[in-house]
Coordinates of C-alpha atoms in Angstrom, one line a residue:
M269 CA 49.2 17.0 141.2
S270 CA 53.0 17.1 141.4
V271 CA 55.0 15.0 143.8
E272 CA 56.2 18.4 145.0
S273 CA 52.8 19.8 145.7
E274 CA 51.9 16.7 147.6
E275 CA 54.8 16.8 149.8
K276 CA 53.9 20.6 150.5
D277 CA 50.3 19.6 151.2
S278 CA 51.4 17.0 153.7
T279 CA 53.5 19.6 155.4
V280 CA 50.9 21.9 155.8
D281 CA 48.5 19.3 157.2
S282 CA 51.4 18.3 159.9
E283 CA 51.7 21.9 160.9
V284 CA 48.0 22.6 161.1
M285 CA 47.2 19.3 163.1
S286 CA 49.9 20.0 165.6
E287 CA 47.9 22.8 166.8
V288 CA 44.6 21.1 167.1
P289 CA 44.0 19.9 170.7
A290 CA 44.1 16.3 171.4
G291 CA 41.2 14.2 170.8
T292 CA 40.7 15.3 167.0
G293 CA 41.5 12.4 165.0
E294 CA 43.7 12.9 162.0
T295 CA 42.1 10.1 160.1
E296 CA 38.7 10.8 160.8
T297 CA 36.2 9.9 157.9
R298 CA 33.0 11.4 159.3
V299 CA 33.0 15.1 159.0
T300 CA 30.9 16.7 161.9
V301 CA 29.8 20.2 163.1
Q302 CA 29.2 20.7 166.8
D303 CA 26.6 22.7 167.8
E304 CA 26.3 25.0 170.8
S305 CA 24.8 22.3 173.1
G306 CA 27.6 20.1 172.2
E307 CA 25.7 17.6 170.2
E308 CA 27.4 16.8 166.8
E309 CA 25.6 16.5 163.8
A310 CA 26.3 15.5 160.0
P311 CA 27.6 18.3 157.7
E312 CA 27.0 19.0 154.0
P313 CA 28.7 17.0 151.4
A314 CA 30.7 19.0 148.7
S315 CA 29.2 21.0 146.1
E316 CA 28.5 19.1 143.0
N317 CA 30.7 21.2 140.6
A318 CA 30.8 20.3 136.9
V319 CA 33.9 18.0 137.4
A320 CA 32.7 16.3 140.5
A321 CA 29.5 15.6 138.5
S322 CA 31.1 13.9 135.7
S323 CA 29.1 12.4 132.7
K324 CA 29.4 9.0 134.2
S325 CA 25.9 9.3 135.2
K326 CA 24.4 6.3 137.1
K327 CA 21.3 4.8 135.4
K328 CA 18.3 5.2 137.5
K329 CA 16.4 2.0 136.6
S330 CA 13.3 2.4 138.6
K331 CA 10.0 4.7 138.7
K332 CA 8.9 7.0 141.4
A333 CA 6.6 4.3 142.5
R334 CA 9.1 1.7 142.9
L335 CA 11.2 4.1 145.1
K336 CA 8.1 4.9 147.2
K337 CA 7.7 1.2 147.7
A338 CA 11.2 0.8 148.5
L339 CA 11.0 3.3 151.2
G340 CA 7.8 2.0 152.7
V341 CA 5.8 5.0 151.9
A342 CA 3.6 4.0 149.2
D343 CA 0.4 4.0 151.4
Q344 CA 1.5 7.5 152.9
E345 CA 1.7 6.1 156.4
E346 CA 4.0 7.3 159.0
V347 CA 7.4 5.6 159.4
P348 CA 7.5 4.2 162.9
S349 CA 9.4 6.5 165.3
S350 CA 12.4 5.3 167.2
S351 CA 14.8 7.1 169.3
S352 CA 17.8 5.3 167.6
N353 CA 16.6 6.0 164.3
P354 CA 16.5 9.8 163.5
A355 CA 15.4 9.5 160.0
S356 CA 12.3 7.9 161.1
K357 CA 10.9 11.1 162.3
L358 CA 10.5 12.4 158.7
T359 CA 7.2 12.3 157.4
P360 CA 6.7 10.2 154.1
E361 CA 5.9 13.5 152.4
M362 CA 9.2 15.1 153.7
V363 CA 11.1 11.9 152.5
E364 CA 9.6 12.1 148.9
Q365 CA 10.3 15.9 148.8
L366 CA 13.9 15.6 149.7
L367 CA 14.5 12.6 147.7
E368 CA 12.9 14.4 144.6
M369 CA 15.4 17.3 145.4
N370 CA 18.3 14.8 145.4
P371 CA 18.4 12.6 142.6
S372 CA 21.7 11.1 143.7
L373 CA 20.6 9.8 146.8
K374 CA 17.2 8.8 145.2
G375 CA 19.1 7.0 142.4
E376 CA 21.2 4.9 144.9
L377 CA 18.1 4.0 146.9
S378 CA 16.0 3.0 143.9
G379 CA 18.6 0.6 142.7
M380 CA 18.3 -1.4 145.9
D381 CA 16.1 -4.1 147.1
K382 CA 13.4 -3.1 149.5
D383 CA 15.1 -4.6 152.5
T384 CA 18.6 -3.1 151.7
A385 CA 16.7 0.4 151.0
A386 CA 15.2 0.4 154.2
E387 CA 18.1 -0.7 156.2
T388 CA 20.2 2.1 154.4
L389 CA 17.3 4.8 155.3
R390 CA 17.4 3.8 159.0
T391 CA 21.1 4.3 159.3
L392 CA 21.1 7.7 157.8
E393 CA 20.9 10.9 160.1
V394 CA 18.2 13.4 159.5
A395 CA 20.8 15.9 158.5
D396 CA 22.1 13.4 156.0
L397 CA 18.4 13.4 154.4
L398 CA 18.0 17.1 154.5
T399 CA 21.4 18.0 153.0
G400 CA 21.2 15.6 150.1
M401 CA 24.3 13.3 151.3
S402 CA 24.7 10.5 148.9
V403 CA 24.7 7.1 150.5
N404 CA 28.6 6.6 150.3
G405 CA 29.2 9.8 152.0
K406 CA 31.8 10.9 149.5
N407 CA 32.5 14.2 147.9
R408 CA 32.2 16.5 150.8
K409 CA 32.5 20.2 151.6
D410 CA 31.7 21.7 154.8
M411 CA 28.5 23.7 154.3
A412 CA 27.5 23.6 158.0
S413 CA 25.0 21.6 159.6
Y414 CA 21.2 21.4 158.8
K415 CA 20.5 22.3 162.5
F416 CA 22.7 25.4 162.0
W417 CA 20.4 26.5 159.0
Q418 CA 17.5 26.2 161.0
T419 CA 18.8 29.3 163.2
Q420 CA 19.3 31.5 159.9
P421 CA 16.6 33.4 158.1
V422 CA 16.0 31.1 155.4
P423 CA 12.6 29.1 154.4
R424 CA 12.0 26.0 156.0
F425 CA 11.1 22.5 154.6
D426 CA 8.3 22.1 157.3
E427 CA 6.3 25.3 156.6
P428 CA 4.1 25.9 153.8
Q429 CA 5.3 28.1 150.8
K430 CA 4.2 31.8 151.4
S431 CA 3.0 33.6 148.4
D432 CA 4.3 36.9 149.5
E433 CA 7.7 38.2 148.7
G434 CA 10.1 39.9 151.0
P435 CA 12.8 39.8 153.6
I436 CA 12.2 36.9 156.4
E437 CA 13.8 38.9 159.0
I438 CA 14.1 42.9 159.4
I439 CA 17.7 43.5 160.5
D440 CA 18.2 46.4 163.1
P441 CA 21.7 47.7 162.2
E442 CA 21.9 49.2 165.8
K443 CA 22.0 45.5 167.1
V444 CA 24.6 44.1 164.7
S445 CA 27.5 43.2 166.6
K446 CA 30.7 45.3 166.0
T447 CA 32.8 42.4 166.9
P448 CA 33.1 38.8 165.5
R449 CA 32.2 35.8 167.7
P450 CA 35.1 34.3 169.4
L451 CA 36.8 31.2 167.5
P452 CA 37.5 27.7 169.0
E453 CA 41.0 27.6 170.8
S454 CA 43.9 27.9 168.3
F455 CA 42.1 29.8 165.8
E456 CA 41.9 33.4 164.8
W457 CA 40.1 35.6 162.3
V458 CA 41.9 37.5 159.6
T459 CA 40.7 39.6 156.7
M460 CA 42.4 38.5 153.3
D461 CA 44.1 41.2 151.5
L462 CA 43.7 39.9 147.9
T463 CA 45.9 42.7 146.6
E464 CA 48.8 41.1 148.0
E465 CA 50.0 38.1 145.9
K466 CA 51.2 36.0 148.9
E467 CA 47.5 36.2 150.1
I468 CA 46.3 35.4 146.9
D469 CA 48.6 32.3 146.8
E470 CA 47.2 31.3 150.0
V471 CA 43.8 31.1 149.0
H472 CA 44.6 29.5 146.0
E473 CA 46.5 26.8 148.1
L474 CA 43.5 26.3 150.4
L475 CA 40.9 25.9 147.6
S476 CA 43.1 23.7 145.6
G477 CA 43.6 21.2 148.3
H478 CA 40.4 21.4 150.2
Y479 CA 37.4 22.9 148.3
V480 CA 35.8 20.3 146.0
E481 CA 36.9 16.8 144.9
D482 CA 35.1 14.4 142.6
P483 CA 33.9 11.2 144.6
D484 CA 36.8 9.0 143.3
A485 CA 39.6 11.6 143.9
T486 CA 40.4 11.5 140.4
F487 CA 40.1 15.4 139.8
R488 CA 40.6 18.3 142.0
L489 CA 39.5 21.9 141.0
T490 CA 42.6 24.4 140.9
Y491 CA 41.9 28.1 141.1
S492 CA 44.7 30.2 139.5
A493 CA 45.6 33.6 140.7
S494 CA 43.9 35.1 137.5
F495 CA 40.7 33.6 138.4
L496 CA 40.5 34.4 142.0
N497 CA 41.3 38.3 141.0
W498 CA 38.5 37.9 138.4
A499 CA 36.0 36.1 140.7
L500 CA 36.8 38.0 143.9
K501 CA 37.6 41.7 142.7
S502 CA 34.6 42.6 140.9
P503 CA 33.6 46.4 140.9
G504 CA 32.6 47.4 144.4
W505 CA 34.4 44.6 146.2
R506 CA 35.3 44.9 149.8
K507 CA 38.3 43.7 151.3
E508 CA 36.4 43.0 154.6
W509 CA 34.1 40.4 152.6
H510 CA 37.3 38.1 152.0
V511 CA 37.0 36.3 155.3
G512 CA 39.6 33.8 156.6
V513 CA 40.6 31.8 159.6
R514 CA 44.2 31.1 160.4
A515 CA 46.0 28.6 162.7
A516 CA 47.3 30.9 165.6
K517 CA 50.6 29.5 166.0
S518 CA 51.5 28.4 162.2
R519 CA 49.9 31.3 160.6
K520 CA 48.4 29.0 158.1
L521 CA 45.2 29.9 156.3
V522 CA 42.6 27.0 157.1
A523 CA 39.3 28.3 156.2
F524 CA 38.0 31.0 154.0
I525 CA 34.6 32.5 152.7
S526 CA 34.0 35.3 150.3
G527 CA 31.5 37.7 149.1
V528 CA 31.0 40.2 146.2
P529 CA 28.4 42.7 145.8
V530 CA 25.6 42.2 143.3
A531 CA 22.6 44.1 142.6
L532 CA 20.0 41.1 142.2
R533 CA 16.6 41.3 140.7
V534 CA 14.0 38.8 142.2
R535 CA 11.2 39.1 140.0
S536 CA 10.2 42.6 140.1
K537 CA 12.4 43.9 142.9
V538 CA 15.8 44.6 142.9
L539 CA 18.0 43.8 146.1
K540 CA 21.3 45.2 147.2
S541 CA 22.7 41.8 147.9
T542 CA 25.9 39.8 148.2
E543 CA 27.0 36.9 146.1
I544 CA 28.5 34.5 148.6
N545 CA 31.0 31.8 147.4
F546 CA 34.3 29.7 148.0
L547 CA 33.1 28.5 151.4
C548 CA 36.1 26.1 152.4
V549 CA 37.5 24.5 155.3
H550 CA 40.5 22.4 155.7
R551 CA 39.4 18.8 155.6
K552 CA 41.0 17.7 158.8
L553 CA 39.5 20.6 160.8
R554 CA 35.8 20.1 160.0
S555 CA 34.7 19.1 163.3
K556 CA 35.9 22.6 164.6
R557 CA 32.7 24.4 163.8
L558 CA 34.2 26.8 161.3
A559 CA 31.8 26.9 158.5
P560 CA 28.9 28.1 160.4
A561 CA 31.2 30.5 162.3
L562 CA 32.4 31.8 158.8
I563 CA 28.7 32.1 157.4
E564 CA 27.8 34.0 160.5
E565 CA 30.9 36.3 160.2
V566 CA 30.6 37.4 156.5
T567 CA 26.9 37.8 157.3
R568 CA 27.8 40.1 160.1
R569 CA 30.1 42.0 158.0
C570 CA 27.4 42.4 155.2
Y571 CA 24.9 43.7 157.7
L572 CA 27.5 46.3 158.8
E573 CA 27.4 47.6 155.2
D574 CA 23.5 47.5 155.4
I575 CA 23.2 44.6 153.0
Y576 CA 20.7 42.2 154.4
Q577 CA 20.3 39.5 151.4
A578 CA 22.6 37.3 149.7
I579 CA 22.5 34.6 147.1
Y580 CA 24.6 31.2 147.3
T581 CA 24.6 28.0 145.5
G582 CA 25.5 24.3 146.5
G583 CA 25.3 20.8 145.2
V584 CA 23.6 19.9 148.2
V585 CA 20.0 20.4 149.5
L586 CA 19.9 23.1 152.2
P587 CA 16.6 24.8 153.5
K588 CA 15.5 25.9 151.0
P589 CA 16.3 26.0 147.4
V590 CA 14.7 28.8 145.3
S591 CA 15.5 26.8 142.1
S592 CA 17.6 23.8 141.0
C593 CA 19.5 23.3 137.7
R594 CA 21.4 20.1 136.3
Y595 CA 24.9 20.0 134.9
L596 CA 25.5 19.0 131.4
H597 CA 29.0 18.3 129.6
R598 CA 29.9 18.6 126.1
P599 CA 33.2 16.5 125.3
I600 CA 35.5 18.5 123.2
D601 CA 38.6 16.0 123.6
W602 CA 36.4 12.9 124.1
L603 CA 39.5 10.6 124.1
K604 CA 41.2 12.3 126.8
L605 CA 38.2 12.6 128.8
Y606 CA 37.6 8.7 128.4
E607 CA 41.4 8.0 129.3
V608 CA 41.2 9.9 132.5
G609 CA 37.9 8.5 133.4
F610 CA 35.8 11.6 133.0
S611 CA 33.5 10.0 130.3
N612 CA 32.5 6.5 129.8
L613 CA 32.3 4.3 126.7
P614 CA 28.6 3.9 126.0
A615 CA 27.4 0.1 125.3
R616 CA 27.6 -1.3 121.8
S617 CA 29.7 1.9 120.9
T618 CA 33.5 2.1 120.0
T619 CA 36.1 4.9 120.9
F620 CA 36.3 5.7 117.0
R621 CA 32.5 6.2 117.1
Q622 CA 32.6 8.6 120.1
V623 CA 35.8 10.6 118.7
A624 CA 33.5 10.8 115.3
R625 CA 30.4 11.7 117.0
N626 CA 31.9 14.7 119.2
H627 CA 34.0 16.0 116.2
L628 CA 33.7 19.7 115.6
P629 CA 34.3 21.9 112.7
T630 CA 37.6 23.8 112.5
A631 CA 36.3 27.2 111.6
T632 CA 33.3 29.3 113.1
A633 CA 30.3 30.1 110.9
V634 CA 28.4 33.1 112.2
D635 CA 29.0 36.1 110.1
G636 CA 30.4 39.1 112.0
L637 CA 31.5 37.0 114.7
R638 CA 34.7 38.6 116.6
V639 CA 36.5 39.1 120.0
M640 CA 34.6 41.4 122.5
Q641 CA 36.6 44.8 123.0
K642 CA 36.1 47.5 125.7
K643 CA 34.3 49.7 123.0
D644 CA 31.5 47.1 122.9
V645 CA 30.7 47.1 126.7
G646 CA 27.9 49.8 126.4
D647 CA 25.9 47.9 123.5
V648 CA 26.6 44.4 124.9
K649 CA 25.4 45.9 128.5
K650 CA 22.0 47.1 127.0
L651 CA 21.6 43.7 125.1
L652 CA 22.2 41.7 128.1
E653 CA 20.0 43.8 130.3
R654 CA 17.1 43.4 127.8
Y655 CA 17.9 39.8 127.5
L656 CA 18.0 39.1 131.3
K657 CA 14.5 40.8 131.9
R658 CA 13.0 37.6 130.6
F659 CA 14.1 35.7 133.7
S660 CA 12.9 35.9 137.3
L661 CA 16.4 35.7 139.0
A662 CA 19.0 37.8 137.5
P663 CA 21.9 40.4 138.1
Q664 CA 21.5 44.1 137.2
Y665 CA 25.1 44.9 135.8
T666 CA 26.6 48.3 135.2
E667 CA 28.9 48.9 132.4
E668 CA 31.8 48.9 134.9
E669 CA 30.7 45.4 135.9
V670 CA 29.9 44.0 132.3
E671 CA 33.5 45.2 131.5
H672 CA 34.9 43.4 134.4
W673 CA 32.9 40.1 133.9
L674 CA 33.3 40.0 130.1
V675 CA 36.5 41.7 128.6
H676 CA 39.7 40.0 129.3
D677 CA 42.2 42.1 131.2
E678 CA 45.8 41.3 130.4
V679 CA 47.1 43.4 133.3
A680 CA 44.9 42.0 136.0
A681 CA 44.9 38.5 134.5
P682 CA 47.9 37.4 132.8
E683 CA 46.3 34.2 132.4
Q684 CA 43.3 34.5 130.4
V685 CA 40.2 33.6 132.5
I686 CA 37.1 34.8 130.2
W687 CA 36.4 34.4 126.4
S688 CA 33.8 36.9 125.1
Y689 CA 32.8 37.2 121.5
V690 CA 30.3 39.7 119.7
V691 CA 28.4 39.5 116.4
E692 CA 28.4 42.7 114.5
D693 CA 26.1 43.4 111.8
P694 CA 28.7 44.5 109.0
R695 CA 25.9 46.8 107.5
T696 CA 24.8 48.7 110.8
H697 CA 27.6 47.7 112.9
K698 CA 25.0 47.1 115.7
I699 CA 26.0 44.3 118.0
T700 CA 23.1 41.8 117.7
D701 CA 24.5 38.7 119.8
F702 CA 27.4 37.8 122.2
F703 CA 28.5 35.0 124.1
S704 CA 31.2 34.2 126.8
F705 CA 32.8 31.3 128.6
Y706 CA 35.3 31.1 131.4
V707 CA 38.0 28.5 132.3
L708 CA 38.3 26.2 135.3
E709 CA 41.0 23.7 135.4
S710 CA 41.3 20.6 137.3
A711 CA 44.4 18.7 138.6
I712 CA 44.1 14.8 137.3
M713 CA 45.3 12.9 140.1
N714 CA 47.4 9.7 139.7
N715 CA 47.5 9.8 135.8
Q716 CA 50.9 9.6 134.2
K717 CA 49.6 10.8 130.7
Y718 CA 47.7 13.8 131.7
Q719 CA 48.1 16.5 134.4
K720 CA 45.3 18.9 133.9
L721 CA 41.7 19.0 132.6
K722 CA 40.7 22.2 131.1
A723 CA 37.0 22.8 131.2
A724 CA 34.9 25.7 129.8
Y725 CA 31.8 26.9 131.5
M726 CA 29.2 28.6 129.6
F727 CA 28.6 32.2 131.0
Y728 CA 26.4 35.1 129.8
Y729 CA 25.1 35.4 126.2
A730 CA 22.1 37.2 124.6
S731 CA 20.7 37.5 121.2
E732 CA 18.2 40.0 119.5
A733 CA 16.4 36.8 118.1
A734 CA 14.9 36.5 121.7
F735 CA 12.9 39.5 121.3
E736 CA 11.1 38.3 118.1
K737 CA 7.4 37.3 118.4
E738 CA 7.3 33.9 120.2
E739 CA 10.9 33.9 120.1
K740 CA 11.0 33.1 116.4
G741 CA 14.5 31.9 115.3
L742 CA 15.9 32.0 119.0
K743 CA 16.8 28.1 119.2
E744 CA 18.2 28.3 115.6
R745 CA 20.3 31.4 116.6
L746 CA 21.6 30.1 119.9
N747 CA 22.5 26.6 118.4
A748 CA 24.7 28.6 115.9
L749 CA 26.3 30.6 118.3
V750 CA 27.2 27.8 120.8
L751 CA 28.7 25.6 117.9
D752 CA 30.9 28.5 117.4
A753 CA 31.6 28.6 121.0
L754 CA 32.6 24.9 121.0
V755 CA 34.8 25.5 117.9
L756 CA 36.6 28.2 119.7
A757 CA 36.9 26.2 122.9
K758 CA 38.6 23.5 120.9
R759 CA 40.8 25.9 119.3
F760 CA 42.0 27.1 122.7
N761 CA 42.7 23.5 123.9
F762 CA 39.6 23.1 126.0
D763 CA 38.8 19.5 127.0
V764 CA 35.2 19.8 127.9
F765 CA 32.3 22.4 127.7
N766 CA 30.0 22.6 130.7
A767 CA 26.7 24.1 131.2
L768 CA 23.7 24.1 133.5
T769 CA 19.9 24.2 132.6
L770 CA 19.6 27.9 133.4
L771 CA 19.1 30.8 130.9
D772 CA 18.0 29.6 127.6
N773 CA 20.5 26.7 127.5
P774 CA 17.9 24.0 127.3
L775 CA 17.2 25.1 123.7
F776 CA 20.8 24.0 122.6
L777 CA 21.8 21.4 124.8
E778 CA 20.6 18.5 123.2
S779 CA 21.3 19.8 119.7
Q780 CA 25.0 20.5 120.6
K781 CA 25.4 16.9 122.0
F782 CA 25.7 17.8 125.8
G783 CA 25.5 14.8 127.9
L784 CA 23.7 14.6 131.3
G785 CA 25.7 15.0 134.4
D786 CA 25.1 13.5 137.7
G787 CA 25.4 17.0 139.7
Q788 CA 22.8 19.6 140.4
L789 CA 23.4 23.1 141.4
H790 CA 20.8 24.7 143.8
F791 CA 20.2 28.3 144.3
Y792 CA 19.5 29.9 147.5
L793 CA 18.4 33.4 148.8
Y794 CA 19.5 34.5 152.0
N795 CA 16.8 36.2 154.3
Y796 CA 14.4 36.5 151.2
N797 CA 11.2 34.7 150.6
T798 CA 10.0 34.1 147.3
P799 CA 8.0 31.2 145.5
P800 CA 10.1 28.8 143.6
M801 CA 11.2 29.2 140.1
P802 CA 11.9 26.8 137.2
G803 CA 15.5 25.7 136.7
G804 CA 15.3 24.1 133.2
V805 CA 14.4 20.6 134.2
D806 CA 11.1 18.5 134.7
A807 CA 10.0 16.6 137.7
K808 CA 12.2 13.7 136.6
N809 CA 15.3 16.1 136.3
N810 CA 15.4 16.0 132.5
V811 CA 16.1 19.2 130.5
D812 CA 13.0 20.8 129.7
V813 CA 12.6 23.7 127.4
K814 CA 9.4 24.8 129.0
R815 CA 10.8 25.2 132.3
R816 CA 12.9 28.2 131.2
G817 CA 12.6 31.8 132.5
G818 CA 13.6 31.2 136.1
V819 CA 17.4 31.3 136.6
G820 CA 19.3 34.2 134.8
I821 CA 22.2 34.3 136.8
V822 CA 25.3 32.4 136.5
M823 CA 27.2 31.8 139.5
L824 CA 30.9 30.6 139.5

């Protein structure tokens, strides 16, 4: 970040904090969310995006048995209760389940001796455990408290998994409030008009300064105006679903949440739903209960449009994931990644070996590969629709949506956000394959040589090879396509290529030298119950090709 932007952010902070009633510490390190009864509880940490979850993976040295021993739950006895120890109220089964869903916390505890691990667990709040907070408490984003989620129509950890599918709560539209709940003093609701450049810039500024940051404050995601136009203004978008909170006096935007419509197929049922994203609260205002207020308000606005289900993701464990995937990263400019601290140098290796290992060809190899054009939208839509039917959780896109998400629009997005390519059979002119990736840049903090990290994220793809008997040839075809995607990403000066274990990604991740990241992405359904789905990883959180078929939706 430039000195100018640092000064601007400092000015904004001063203006915002001047409106906060006395008693809110500007240097508070424990983010809190206050419930209606006045009790304060721990919030959720930051979502583990692919930058925050860099490939400097911490080695997990012990087995499940050692972890259980360290926690004192190997014999399945109850942890003694204590009024001063909220974590002790959890049963061993709950602790084990929650740690399995949070490899970061599990890894940190398993590396400690028994006494240290026990003491650490005793000092954690129940909400810390249930939301997957790492021990050091870094990398936070206000996702609202665990107690808040207990009031929402979402599955609970302490109830058995139901086999039936359907809404958790039937919403009576006549009982939905026509007005929002009042906000705390000094704040007011606002609907952001993202057709206005000034308001797009305000959202950009808020997200860039307060959305997600890695634990060491080395990288900070930056969302360009082009990216926000692409992500927040898909076909059918509603202005009312871009919800903001302003400081009443300064008029500064201090919190935001967004929703875009999506026809979501959950196994055999198609739901008219909302894709919720970009929940962000100014880091110095996270004790003001703005996160739960934002969630409730965007929910209310969706209800007014007769939409009662939603999908959202997070890098923390909330009640209750329908699936969980893992991030992986493929270095393109390994030396730069090493120099900025994104990648580490493996033991007994050298920088020369790592550069050589991650070398890519200069030219693509798949015959018939070309840039996707508007004329391809119909064929790509049909191919993608067939391909996604193989997954339990997937969107159902119209041609208009396919064009929006996959075809670069130079008018709407002067800065290119999406790169899409098709493979056209030279004889039949049929589209047999396609792939796409999008860009997210991060500011590199406190580095004199580099200012930005340019990351490509695997988006949607499909291949006719998937429909062959027993998927014959699919693995080989995807590896060829993804290798070409890497070559193209290098050509466009990307530094790293990120992917999750969703779709059929496990078929190519290892072969194309993607390295395991620390981060997970958990998928959640709001007001809908369905059994869990595989996320491309096994019980030890390793990539597993047999665990495909669950997640077929890519969330930004």
